[in-house]
Short mmCIF file of C-alpha atoms in Angstrom, two decimals:
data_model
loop_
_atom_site.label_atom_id
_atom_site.label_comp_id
_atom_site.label_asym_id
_atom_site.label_seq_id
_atom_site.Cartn_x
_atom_site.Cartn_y
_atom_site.Cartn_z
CA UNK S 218 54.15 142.36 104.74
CA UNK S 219 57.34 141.14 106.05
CA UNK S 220 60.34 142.76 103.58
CA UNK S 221 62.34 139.38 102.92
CA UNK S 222 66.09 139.34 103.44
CA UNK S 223 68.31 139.42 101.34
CA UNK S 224 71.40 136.63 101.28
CA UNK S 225 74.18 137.45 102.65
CA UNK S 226 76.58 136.47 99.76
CA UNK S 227 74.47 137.42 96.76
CA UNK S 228 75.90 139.83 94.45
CA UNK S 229 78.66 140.56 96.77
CA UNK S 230 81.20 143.00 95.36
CA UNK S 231 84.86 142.94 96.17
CA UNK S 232 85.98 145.40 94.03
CA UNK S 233 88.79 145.70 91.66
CA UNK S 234 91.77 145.14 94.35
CA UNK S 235 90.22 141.64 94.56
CA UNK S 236 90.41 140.67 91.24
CA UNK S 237 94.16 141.90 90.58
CA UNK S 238 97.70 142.11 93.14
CA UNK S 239 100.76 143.96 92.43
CA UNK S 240 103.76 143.06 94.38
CA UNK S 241 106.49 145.25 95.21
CA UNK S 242 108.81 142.55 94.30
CA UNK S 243 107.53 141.49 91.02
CA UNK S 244 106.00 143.18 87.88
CA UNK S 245 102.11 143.81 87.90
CA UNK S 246 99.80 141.50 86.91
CA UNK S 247 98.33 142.95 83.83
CA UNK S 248 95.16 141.66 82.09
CA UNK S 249 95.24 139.81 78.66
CA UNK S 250 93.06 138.23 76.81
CA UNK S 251 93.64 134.98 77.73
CA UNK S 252 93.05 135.40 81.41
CA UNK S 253 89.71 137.91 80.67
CA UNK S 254 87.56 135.02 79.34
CA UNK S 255 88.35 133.17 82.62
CA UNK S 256 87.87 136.07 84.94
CA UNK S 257 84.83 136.95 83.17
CA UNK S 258 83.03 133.92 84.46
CA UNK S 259 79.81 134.64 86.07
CA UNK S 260 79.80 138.16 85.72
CA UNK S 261 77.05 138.47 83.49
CA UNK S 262 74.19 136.14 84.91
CA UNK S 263 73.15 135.25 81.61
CA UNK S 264 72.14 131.98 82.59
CA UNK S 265 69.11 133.57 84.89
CA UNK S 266 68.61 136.49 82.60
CA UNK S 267 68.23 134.85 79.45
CA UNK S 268 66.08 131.76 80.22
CA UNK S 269 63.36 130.74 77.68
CA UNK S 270 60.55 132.86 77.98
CA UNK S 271 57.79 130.05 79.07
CA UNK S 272 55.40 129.90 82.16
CA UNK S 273 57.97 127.08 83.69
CA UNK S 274 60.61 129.28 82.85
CA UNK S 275 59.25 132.44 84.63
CA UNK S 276 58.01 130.59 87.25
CA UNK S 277 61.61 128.83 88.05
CA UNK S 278 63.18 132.31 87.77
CA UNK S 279 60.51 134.06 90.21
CA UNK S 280 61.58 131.43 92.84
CA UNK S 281 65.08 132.33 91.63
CA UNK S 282 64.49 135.87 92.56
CA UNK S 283 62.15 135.76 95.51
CA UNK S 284 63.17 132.87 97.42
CA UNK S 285 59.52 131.41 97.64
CA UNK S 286 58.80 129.61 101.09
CA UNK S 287 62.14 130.25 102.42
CA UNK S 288 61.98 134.32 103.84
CA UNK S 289 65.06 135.83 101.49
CA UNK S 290 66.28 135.72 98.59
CA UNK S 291 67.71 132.66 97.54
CA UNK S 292 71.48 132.21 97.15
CA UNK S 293 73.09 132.05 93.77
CA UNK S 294 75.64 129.10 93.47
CA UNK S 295 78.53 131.15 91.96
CA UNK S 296 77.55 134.30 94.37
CA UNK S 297 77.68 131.30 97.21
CA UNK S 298 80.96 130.89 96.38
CA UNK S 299 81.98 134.01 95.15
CA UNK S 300 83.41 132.74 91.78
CA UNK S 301 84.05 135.66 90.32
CA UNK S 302 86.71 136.76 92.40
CA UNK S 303 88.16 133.09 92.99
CA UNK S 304 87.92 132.28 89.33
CA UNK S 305 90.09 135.85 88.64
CA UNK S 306 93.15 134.71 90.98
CA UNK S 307 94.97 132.75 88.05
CA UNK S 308 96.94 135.14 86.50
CA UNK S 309 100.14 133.45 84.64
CA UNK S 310 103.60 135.86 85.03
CA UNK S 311 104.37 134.85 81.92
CA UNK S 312 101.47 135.73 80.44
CA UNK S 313 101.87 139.63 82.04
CA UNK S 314 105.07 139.55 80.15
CA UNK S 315 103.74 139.44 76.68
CA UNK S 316 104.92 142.41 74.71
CA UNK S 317 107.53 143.44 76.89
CA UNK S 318 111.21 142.55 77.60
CA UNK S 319 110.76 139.79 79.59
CA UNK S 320 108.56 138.04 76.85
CA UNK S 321 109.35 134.44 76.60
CA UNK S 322 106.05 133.49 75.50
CA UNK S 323 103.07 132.00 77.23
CA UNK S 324 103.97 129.07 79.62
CA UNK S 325 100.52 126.78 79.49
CA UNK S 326 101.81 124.44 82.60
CA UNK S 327 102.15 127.94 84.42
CA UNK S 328 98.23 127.95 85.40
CA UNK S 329 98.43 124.11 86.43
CA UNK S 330 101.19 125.41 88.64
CA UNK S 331 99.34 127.95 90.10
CA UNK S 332 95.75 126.38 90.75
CA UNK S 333 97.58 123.40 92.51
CA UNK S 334 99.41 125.92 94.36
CA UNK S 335 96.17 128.04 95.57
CA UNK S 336 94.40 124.93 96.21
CA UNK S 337 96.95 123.42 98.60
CA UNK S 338 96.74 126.63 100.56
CA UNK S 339 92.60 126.55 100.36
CA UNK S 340 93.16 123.05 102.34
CA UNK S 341 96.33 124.67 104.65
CA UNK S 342 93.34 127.17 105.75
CA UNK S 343 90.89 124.25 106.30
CA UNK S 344 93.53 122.08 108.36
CA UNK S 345 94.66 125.24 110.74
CA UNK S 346 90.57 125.55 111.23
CA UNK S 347 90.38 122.66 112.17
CA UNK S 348 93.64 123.03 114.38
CA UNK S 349 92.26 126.43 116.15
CA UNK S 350 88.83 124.10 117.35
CA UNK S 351 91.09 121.23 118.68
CA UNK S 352 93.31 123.83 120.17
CA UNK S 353 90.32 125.64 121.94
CA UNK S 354 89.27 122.01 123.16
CA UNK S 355 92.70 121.07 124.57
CA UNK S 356 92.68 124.70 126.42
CA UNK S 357 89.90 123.58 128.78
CA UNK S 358 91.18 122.31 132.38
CA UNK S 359 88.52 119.37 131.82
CA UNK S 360 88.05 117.71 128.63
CA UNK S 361 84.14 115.52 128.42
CA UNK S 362 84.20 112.36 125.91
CA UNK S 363 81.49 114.21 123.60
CA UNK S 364 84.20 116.80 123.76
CA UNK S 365 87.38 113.82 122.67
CA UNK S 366 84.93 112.39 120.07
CA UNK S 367 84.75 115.93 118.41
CA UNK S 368 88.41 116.41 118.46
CA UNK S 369 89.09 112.94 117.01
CA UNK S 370 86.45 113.92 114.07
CA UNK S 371 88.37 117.20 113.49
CA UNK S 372 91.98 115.01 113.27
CA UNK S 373 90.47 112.69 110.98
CA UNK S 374 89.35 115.07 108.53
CA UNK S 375 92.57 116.73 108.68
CA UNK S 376 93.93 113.10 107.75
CA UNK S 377 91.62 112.90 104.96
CA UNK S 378 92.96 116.27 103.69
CA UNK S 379 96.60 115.29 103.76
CA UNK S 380 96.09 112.31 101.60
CA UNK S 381 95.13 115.20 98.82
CA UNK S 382 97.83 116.87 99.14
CA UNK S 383 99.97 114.03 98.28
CA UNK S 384 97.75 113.10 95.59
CA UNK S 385 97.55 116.31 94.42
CA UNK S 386 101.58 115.22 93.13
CA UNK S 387 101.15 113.22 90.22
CA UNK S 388 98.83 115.84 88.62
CA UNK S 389 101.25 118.55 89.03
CA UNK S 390 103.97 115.76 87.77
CA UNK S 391 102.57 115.91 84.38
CA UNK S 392 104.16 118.81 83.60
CA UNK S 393 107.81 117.84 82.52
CA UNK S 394 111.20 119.70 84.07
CA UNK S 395 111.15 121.57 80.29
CA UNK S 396 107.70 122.87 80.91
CA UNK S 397 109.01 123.73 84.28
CA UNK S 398 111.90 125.52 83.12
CA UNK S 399 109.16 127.58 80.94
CA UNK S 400 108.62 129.91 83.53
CA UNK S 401 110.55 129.16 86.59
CA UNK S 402 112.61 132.33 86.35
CA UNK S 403 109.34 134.04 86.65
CA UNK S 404 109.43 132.82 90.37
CA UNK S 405 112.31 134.35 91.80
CA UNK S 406 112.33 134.81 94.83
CA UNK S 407 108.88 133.17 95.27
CA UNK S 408 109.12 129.73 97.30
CA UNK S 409 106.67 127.61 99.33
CA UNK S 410 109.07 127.71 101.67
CA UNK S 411 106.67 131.39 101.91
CA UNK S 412 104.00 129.37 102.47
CA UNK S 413 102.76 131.47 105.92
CA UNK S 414 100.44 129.20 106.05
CA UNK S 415 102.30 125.81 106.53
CA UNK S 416 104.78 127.52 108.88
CA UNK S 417 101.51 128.33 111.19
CA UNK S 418 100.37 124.70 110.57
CA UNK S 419 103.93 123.51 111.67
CA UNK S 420 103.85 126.24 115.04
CA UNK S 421 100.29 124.98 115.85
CA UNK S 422 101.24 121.38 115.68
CA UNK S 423 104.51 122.19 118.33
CA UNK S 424 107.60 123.18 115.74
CA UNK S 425 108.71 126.29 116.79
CA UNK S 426 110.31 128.70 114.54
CA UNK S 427 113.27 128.88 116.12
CA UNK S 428 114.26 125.42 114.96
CA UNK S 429 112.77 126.24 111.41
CA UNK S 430 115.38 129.33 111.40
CA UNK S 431 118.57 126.93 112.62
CA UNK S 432 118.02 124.61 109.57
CA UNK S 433 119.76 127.67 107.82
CA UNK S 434 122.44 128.89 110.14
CA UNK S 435 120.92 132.00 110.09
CA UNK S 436 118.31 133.83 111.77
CA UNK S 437 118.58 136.64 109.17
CA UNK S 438 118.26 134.39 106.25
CA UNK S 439 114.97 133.08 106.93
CA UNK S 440 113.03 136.00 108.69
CA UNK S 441 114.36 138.21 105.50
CA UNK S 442 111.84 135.55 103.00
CA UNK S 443 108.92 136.64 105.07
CA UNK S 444 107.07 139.90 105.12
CA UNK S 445 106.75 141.46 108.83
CA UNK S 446 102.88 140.95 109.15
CA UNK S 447 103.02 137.46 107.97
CA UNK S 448 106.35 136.77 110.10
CA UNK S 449 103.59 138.25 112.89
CA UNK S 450 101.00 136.03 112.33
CA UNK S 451 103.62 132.75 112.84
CA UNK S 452 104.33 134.77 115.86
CA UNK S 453 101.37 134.86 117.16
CA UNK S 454 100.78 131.33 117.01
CA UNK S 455 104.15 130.47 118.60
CA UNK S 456 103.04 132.61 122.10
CA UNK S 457 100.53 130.36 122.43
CA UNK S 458 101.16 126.41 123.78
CA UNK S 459 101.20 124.26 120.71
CA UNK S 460 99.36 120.84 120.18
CA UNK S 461 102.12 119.05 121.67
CA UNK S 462 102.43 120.62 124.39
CA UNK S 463 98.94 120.30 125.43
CA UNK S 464 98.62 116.71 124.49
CA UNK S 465 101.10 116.64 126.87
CA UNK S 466 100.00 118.38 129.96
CA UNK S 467 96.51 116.37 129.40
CA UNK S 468 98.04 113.04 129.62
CA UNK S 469 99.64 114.32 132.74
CA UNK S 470 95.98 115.48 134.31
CA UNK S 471 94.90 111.98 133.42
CA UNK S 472 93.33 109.99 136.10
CA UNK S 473 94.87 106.95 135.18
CA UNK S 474 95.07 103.64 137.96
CA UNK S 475 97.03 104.29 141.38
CA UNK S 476 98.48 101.17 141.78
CA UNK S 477 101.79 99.88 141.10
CA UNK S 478 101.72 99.07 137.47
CA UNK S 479 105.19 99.97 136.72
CA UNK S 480 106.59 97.42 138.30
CA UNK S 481 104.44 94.57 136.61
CA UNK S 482 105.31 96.44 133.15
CA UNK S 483 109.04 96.08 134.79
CA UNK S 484 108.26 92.58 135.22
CA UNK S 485 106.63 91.69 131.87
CA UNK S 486 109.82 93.73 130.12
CA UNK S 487 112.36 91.59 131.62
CA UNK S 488 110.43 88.53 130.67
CA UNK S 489 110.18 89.64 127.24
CA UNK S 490 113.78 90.30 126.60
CA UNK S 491 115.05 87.35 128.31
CA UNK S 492 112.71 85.74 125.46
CA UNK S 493 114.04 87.68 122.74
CA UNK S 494 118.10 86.77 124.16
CA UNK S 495 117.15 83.08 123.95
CA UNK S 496 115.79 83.46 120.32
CA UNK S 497 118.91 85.39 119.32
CA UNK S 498 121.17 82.97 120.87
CA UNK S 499 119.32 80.26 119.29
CA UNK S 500 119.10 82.11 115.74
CA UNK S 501 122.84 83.10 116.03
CA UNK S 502 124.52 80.50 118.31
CA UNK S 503 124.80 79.01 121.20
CA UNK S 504 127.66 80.97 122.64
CA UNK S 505 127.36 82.14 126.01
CA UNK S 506 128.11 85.89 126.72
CA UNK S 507 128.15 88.05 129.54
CA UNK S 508 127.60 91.74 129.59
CA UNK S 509 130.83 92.61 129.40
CA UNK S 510 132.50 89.75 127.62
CA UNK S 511 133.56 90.15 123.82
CA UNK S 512 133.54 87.44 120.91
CA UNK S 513 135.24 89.48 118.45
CA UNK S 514 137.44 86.62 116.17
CA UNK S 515 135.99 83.59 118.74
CA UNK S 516 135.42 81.86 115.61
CA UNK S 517 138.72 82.36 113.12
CA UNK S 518 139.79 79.23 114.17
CA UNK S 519 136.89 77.79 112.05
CA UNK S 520 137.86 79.30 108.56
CA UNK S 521 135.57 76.45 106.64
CA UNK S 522 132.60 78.34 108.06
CA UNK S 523 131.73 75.98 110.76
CA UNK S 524 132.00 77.99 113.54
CA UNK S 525 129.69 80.61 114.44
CA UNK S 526 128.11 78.51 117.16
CA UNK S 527 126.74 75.66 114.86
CA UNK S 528 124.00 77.94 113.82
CA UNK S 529 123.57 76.34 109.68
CA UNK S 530 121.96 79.38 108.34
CA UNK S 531 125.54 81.37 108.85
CA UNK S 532 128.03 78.85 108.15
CA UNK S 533 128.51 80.40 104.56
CA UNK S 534 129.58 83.62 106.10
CA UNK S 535 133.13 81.92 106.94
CA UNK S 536 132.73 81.72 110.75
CA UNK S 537 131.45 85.18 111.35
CA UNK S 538 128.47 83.63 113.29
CA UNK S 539 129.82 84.46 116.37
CA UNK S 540 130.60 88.17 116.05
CA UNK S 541 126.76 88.32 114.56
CA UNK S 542 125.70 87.08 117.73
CA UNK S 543 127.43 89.78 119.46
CA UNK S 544 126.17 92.70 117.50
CA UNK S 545 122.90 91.02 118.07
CA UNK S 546 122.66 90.91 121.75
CA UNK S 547 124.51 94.59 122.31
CA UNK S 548 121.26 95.66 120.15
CA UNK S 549 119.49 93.64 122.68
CA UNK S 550 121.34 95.67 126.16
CA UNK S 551 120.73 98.85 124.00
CA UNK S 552 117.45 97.84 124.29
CA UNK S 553 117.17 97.41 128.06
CA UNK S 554 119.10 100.45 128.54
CA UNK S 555 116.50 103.12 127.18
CA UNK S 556 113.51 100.54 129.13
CA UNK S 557 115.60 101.57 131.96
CA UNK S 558 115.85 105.09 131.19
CA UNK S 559 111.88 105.13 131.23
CA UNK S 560 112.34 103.82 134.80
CA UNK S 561 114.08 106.26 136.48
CA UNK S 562 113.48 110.28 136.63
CA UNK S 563 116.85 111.20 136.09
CA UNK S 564 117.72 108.85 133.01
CA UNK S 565 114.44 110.54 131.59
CA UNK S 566 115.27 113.68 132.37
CA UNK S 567 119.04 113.31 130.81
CA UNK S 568 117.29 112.32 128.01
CA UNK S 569 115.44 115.49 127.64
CA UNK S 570 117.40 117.84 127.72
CA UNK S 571 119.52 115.98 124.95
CA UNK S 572 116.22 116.27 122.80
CA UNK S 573 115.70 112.63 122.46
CA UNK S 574 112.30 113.07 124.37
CA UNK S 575 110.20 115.94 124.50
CA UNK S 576 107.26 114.75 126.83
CA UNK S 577 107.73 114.18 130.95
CA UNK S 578 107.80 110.59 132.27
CA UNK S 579 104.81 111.21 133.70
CA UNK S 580 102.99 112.23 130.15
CA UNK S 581 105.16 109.41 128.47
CA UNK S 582 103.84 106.62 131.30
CA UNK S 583 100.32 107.27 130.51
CA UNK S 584 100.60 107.57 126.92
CA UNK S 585 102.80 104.41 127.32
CA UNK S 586 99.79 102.77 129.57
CA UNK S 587 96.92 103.89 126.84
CA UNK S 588 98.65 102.30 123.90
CA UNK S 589 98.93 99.18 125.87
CA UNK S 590 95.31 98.83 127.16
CA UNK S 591 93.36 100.54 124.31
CA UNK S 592 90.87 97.90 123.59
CA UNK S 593 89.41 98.55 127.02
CA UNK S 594 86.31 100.71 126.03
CA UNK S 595 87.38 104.17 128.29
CA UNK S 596 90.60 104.13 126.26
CA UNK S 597 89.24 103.92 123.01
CA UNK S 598 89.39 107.58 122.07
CA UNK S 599 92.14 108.68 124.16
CA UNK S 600 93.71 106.25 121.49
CA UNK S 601 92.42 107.82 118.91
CA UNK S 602 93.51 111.11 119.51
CA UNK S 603 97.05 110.10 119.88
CA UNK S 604 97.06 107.87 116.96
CA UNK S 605 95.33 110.74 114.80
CA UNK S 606 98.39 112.90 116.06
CA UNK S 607 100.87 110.41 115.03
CA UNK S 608 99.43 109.59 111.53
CA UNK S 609 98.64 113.23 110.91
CA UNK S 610 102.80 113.87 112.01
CA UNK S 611 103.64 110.78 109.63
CA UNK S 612 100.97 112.61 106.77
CA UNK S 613 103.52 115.65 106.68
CA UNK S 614 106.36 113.79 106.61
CA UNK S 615 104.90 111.96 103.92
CA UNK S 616 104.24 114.67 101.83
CA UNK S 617 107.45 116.67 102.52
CA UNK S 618 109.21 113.48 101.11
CA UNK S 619 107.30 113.61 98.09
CA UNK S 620 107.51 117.25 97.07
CA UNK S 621 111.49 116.25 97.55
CA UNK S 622 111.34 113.89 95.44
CA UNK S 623 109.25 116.14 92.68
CA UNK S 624 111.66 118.82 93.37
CA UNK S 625 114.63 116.45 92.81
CA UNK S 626 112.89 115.08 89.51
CA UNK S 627 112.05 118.97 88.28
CA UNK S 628 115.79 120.77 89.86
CA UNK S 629 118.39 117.76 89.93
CA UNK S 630 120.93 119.75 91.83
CA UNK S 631 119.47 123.08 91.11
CA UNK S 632 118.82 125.51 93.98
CA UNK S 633 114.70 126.11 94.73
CA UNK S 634 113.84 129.54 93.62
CA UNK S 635 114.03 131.12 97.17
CA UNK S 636 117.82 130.56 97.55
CA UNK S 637 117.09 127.40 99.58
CA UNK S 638 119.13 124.08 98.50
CA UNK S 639 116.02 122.67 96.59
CA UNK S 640 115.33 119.28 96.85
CA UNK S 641 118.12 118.37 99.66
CA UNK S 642 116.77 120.96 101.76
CA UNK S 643 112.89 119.44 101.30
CA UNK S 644 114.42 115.36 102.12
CA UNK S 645 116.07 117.14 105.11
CA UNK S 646 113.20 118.79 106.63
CA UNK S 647 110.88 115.69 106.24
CA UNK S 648 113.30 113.77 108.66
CA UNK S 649 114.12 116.17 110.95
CA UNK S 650 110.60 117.99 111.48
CA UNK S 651 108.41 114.72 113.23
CA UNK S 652 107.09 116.70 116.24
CA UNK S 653 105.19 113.92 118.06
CA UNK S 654 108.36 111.86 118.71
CA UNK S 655 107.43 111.07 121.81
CA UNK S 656 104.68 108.99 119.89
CA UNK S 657 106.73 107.60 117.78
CA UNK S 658 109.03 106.32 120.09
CA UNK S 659 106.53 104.69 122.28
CA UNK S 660 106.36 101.55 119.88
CA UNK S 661 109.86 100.81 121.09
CA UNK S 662 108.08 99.68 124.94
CA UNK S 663 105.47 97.87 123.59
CA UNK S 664 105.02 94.08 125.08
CA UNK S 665 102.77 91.01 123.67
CA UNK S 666 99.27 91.40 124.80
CA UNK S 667 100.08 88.20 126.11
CA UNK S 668 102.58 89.42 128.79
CA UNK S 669 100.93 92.47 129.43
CA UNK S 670 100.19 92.77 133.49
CA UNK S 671 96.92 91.92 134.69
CA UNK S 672 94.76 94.92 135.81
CA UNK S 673 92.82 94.52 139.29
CA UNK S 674 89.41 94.10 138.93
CA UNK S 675 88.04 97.72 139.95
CA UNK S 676 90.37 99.27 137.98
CA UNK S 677 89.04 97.03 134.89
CA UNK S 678 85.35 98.17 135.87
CA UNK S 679 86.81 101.91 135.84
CA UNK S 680 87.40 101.56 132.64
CA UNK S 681 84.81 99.49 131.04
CA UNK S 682 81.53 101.01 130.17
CA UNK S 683 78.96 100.39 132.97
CA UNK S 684 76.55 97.91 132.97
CA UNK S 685 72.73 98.38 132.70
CA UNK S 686 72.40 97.34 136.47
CA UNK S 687 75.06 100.23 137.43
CA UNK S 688 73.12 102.93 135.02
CA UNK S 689 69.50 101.92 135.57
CA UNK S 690 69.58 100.68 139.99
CA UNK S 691 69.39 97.96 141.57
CA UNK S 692 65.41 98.69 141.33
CA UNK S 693 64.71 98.37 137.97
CA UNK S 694 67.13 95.23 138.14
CA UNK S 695 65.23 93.85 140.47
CA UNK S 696 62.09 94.62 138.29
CA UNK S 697 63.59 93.02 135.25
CA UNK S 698 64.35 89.65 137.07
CA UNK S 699 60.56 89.51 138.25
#
C-alpha cells in the first residue's frame, strides 16, 4: 500500500530564533508572562488530543490524522498558517523592560501598535507580489489581452488592499497621544520611514531612491537608517525598469491608427477654447482683449461698481470686473500654451528635462488617444490598466496624507522617532511622491466627447470587436440567412 504523504506545513518547526529577535540596537526581547499565554497558542493540540472519547469523535479524529480519501495527511488550520510562530511576533518593549531600569510599566496600546504595524507590512508583501507578476507581464516584447485582463485583476486587488491600509487608521487612532507617549521612547530610532518594504513598493512603482535620499539633503542621512542588506534589496529593485517606465515603453509599441489624428485633436482644441474665451468673456465682461493687451485699472473710473464690463454678478466687487476678466483669460493662454507644448517635440522635450513630464510625446499621445476613445471595446482594458495605475498612485498619496495627519494629531511639532521632521515630513512626501504624473496630467487635454474627431471607418472596425460574420465566414453566414 501506497505510504500517504505527509502535508507540507504540518507540524512545521521553526525553531526558537523564530519565535524571539534581538537587535543590536535595542535591548532583547525577553519573555514574560504576559506575552507566554499568547505565544503559547497552538502549541499543545489539545483541541485534537483531547476530544470526547465517542465513536463520532474517534472517527472525526482518524480522518484528522489520516487524511481519508484525500492521499496525505490532512492539514491542520493553525499548522496551515503556522500560528505559532506568527502568534509569538508581538512582543511589547515595554513589557521586556519590566524589572529593570528602563521600567515604566506595561504600555497596553503598545501591542495595538505593533499588530497594525506587522499587518500593514503582511499587505506591503502581498502588493509587491502582486507588483513582481505585473512586472514579469510588462517585461514581455508582446503583451495578449488574456495577458492585460490578468494584470488589471492584479492592480485591482492591490486597490482593494490600499483602502485597508487607510482604514486600518481609525483603529490605530483609538489610542490617544498619552497612550502614545507610553512607550514612544521605546522606539528610538525605529521609524516606518524603515519600512524596506514600502521603499521597494515605491522603486517598483518608478520612485527611485535617489529622489527619496534628496528629500533630506543628504545622501548619508538616509542610507545610515537602513541596514546594508535591506539598503540591497531596494537596490536591487532600482536596476531593474520600474512600472513606469514600462507602462511607458508599451504605450510607445502600441499599434495605435496611422492617420493624422493630431491635427483633428488640434482642431477640436482650438474649438474648445475659443468656447471656453466666449463663456469667460460673457461670465466676466464683455471687454475685448488681445494677447498682449492689459486691463489692469480699465475700470477705476467706475468706483460705484458698475464697471467691470456690465457683468451683474461682479458689480459688488467695486469695478474689479475687468481685471477678473484678465486673470481669467491669461489662465485661458496658459492653457493653450502647454496644448501647444504637446504639439511640438521640442516644447515636450523642454518640458522634460524640467521634470514637468516624465513620459515621451509619443507614450503621452497614445495614452492621450486611449483616454479619449476608451468606450471603444479594444480600448477597454488598456484603460483599465492606466486608470488602475493612477488610482493605485492617488491610493498612496491618500494614505501618506493620512498617516500625516495621525502623526500631526499624536507629535504636534514633535520630531518622528527616526530623526525625521514627523508629520511635516509625511504631508511633504504625499505631494511630492505621485509617480504617474504623466497620468495625472493627461486630464488637462481632455475635450467633450462631443468635439472629439471622428475616427475613419476601418480604424473604428480595428477597434471594435468583430462581428460573427468576420469570426465564423462568409459560409456559415450564408448558411444562417438560408
Amino acid at each position: 500500500m501506497e505510504e500517504s504523504k505527509k502535508c507540507p506545513f504540518s507540524n512545521v518547526s521553526f525553531g526558537d530564533g523564530a519565535a524571539s529577535f534581538s537587535s543590536s540596537t535595542g535591548p532583547r526581547l525577553a519573555t514574560s508572562k504576559r506575552t507566554d499565554s499568547i505565544a503559547s497558542y497552538g502549541s499543545s493540540r489539545s483541541s485534537v488530543g483531547t476530544l470526547d472519547k465517542t465513536p463520532k469523535s474517534r472517527a472525526i479524529r482518524r480522518e484528522v490524522e489520516t487524511g481519508i480519501g484525500h492521499g496525505f495527511k490532512r492539514c491542520y488550520y493553525p499548522d496551515y498558517l503556522r500560528l505559532d510562530q506568527l502568534l509569538s511576533l508581538q512582543r511589547p518593549y515595554s513589557e521586556s523592560c519590566e524589572g529593570s531600569e528602563h521600567d515604566k510599566g506595561f504600555a497596553h496600546d503598545e501591542m495595538l501598535f505593533i499588530i497594525t504595524h506587522q499587518t500593514y507590512e503582511l499587505w506591503f508583501k502581498q502588493i509587491i507580489f502582486e507588483f513582481e507578476s505585473v512586472h514579469r507581464t510588462f517585461s514581455k516584447t508582446i503583451i495578449e489581452d488574456h495577458d492585460m485582463a490578468l494584470v488589471n485583476e492584479r492592480l485591482s486587488r492591490v486597490r482593494a488592499i490600499q483602502s485597508l491600509l487607510v482604514g486600518a487608521l481609525p483603529v490605530l487612532e483609538t489610542m490617544t497621544p498619552m497612550d502614545f507617549l507610553e512607550f514612544r521612547d521605546f522606539l528610538t530610532p525605529a521609524s516606518g520611514f524603515q519600512s524596506v518594504q514600502f521603499r521597494i513598493i515605491e522603486v517598483m512603482m518608478g520612485l527611485p531612491l535617489s529622489k527619496t535620499r534628496r528629500m533630506y539633503g543628504s545622501p548619508e542621512f538616509f542610507t545610515s537608517k537602513f541596514h546594508p542588506s535591506d539598503l540591497e534589496r531596494a537596490l536591487e529593485w532600482e536596476n531593474r525598469p520600474s512600472l513606469a517606465e514600462l507602462t511607458e515603453k508599451w504605450l510607445e509599441r502600441l499599434p495605435l491608427p496611422n492617420f493624422d489624428w493630431l491635427s483633428q485633436y488640434k482642431s477640436a482644441v482650438y474649438a474648445m477654447l475659443d468656447s471656453d474665451e466666449q463663456t469667460v468673456k460673457q461670465v466676466f465682461g464683455s471687454t475685448s482683449i488681445s494677447d498682449e493687451e492689459s486691463v489692469d485699472g480699465e475700470d477705476e473710473e467706475h468706483p460705484d461698481g458698475e464697471g467691470g464690463g456690465g457683468c451683474p454678478f461682479f458689480a459688488h466687487q467695486g469695478g474689479r470686473g475687468a481685471e477678473r476678466l484678465e486673470q481669467e483669460l491669461q489662465a485661458l493662454r496658459a492653457t493653450k500654451a502647454t496644448f501647444e507644448s504637446l504639439f511640438h517635440d521640442e516644447q515636450h522635450s523642454e518640458m522634460v528635462s524640467r521634470g514637468v513630464r516624465r513620459w515621451s510625446r509619443t507614450a503621452t499621445l497614445n495614452a492621450l488617444f486611449i483616454f479619449l476613445y476608451r468606450d471603444l471595446p479594444l480600448l477597454q482594458m488598456p484603460f483599465q490598466f492606466l486608470q488602475n495605475l493612477l488610482e493605485i498612485d492617488n491610493g498612496f498619496t491618500q494614505w501618506r496624507l493620512a498617516h500625516a495627519q495621525m502623526a500631526q494629531r499624536m507629535l504636534g511639532t514633535k520630531i518622528g522617532t527616526g530623526a525625521t521632521s514627523g508629520s511635516e515630513y509625511l504631508t511633504r512626501a504625499a505631494k511630492a511622491n505621485k509617480v504617474f504624473l504623466d497620468l495625472h496630467n493627461l486630464s488637462t487635454y481632455l475635450v467633450p466627447r462631443g468635439m472629439l474627431p471622428q475616427l475613419p471607418p476601418h480604424i473604428l472596425k480595428m477597434l471594435k470587436f468583430p462581428e460573427a460574420t468576420e469570426l465564423l465566414g462568409d459560409g456559415m453566414a450564408k448558411k444562417d440567412a438560408i
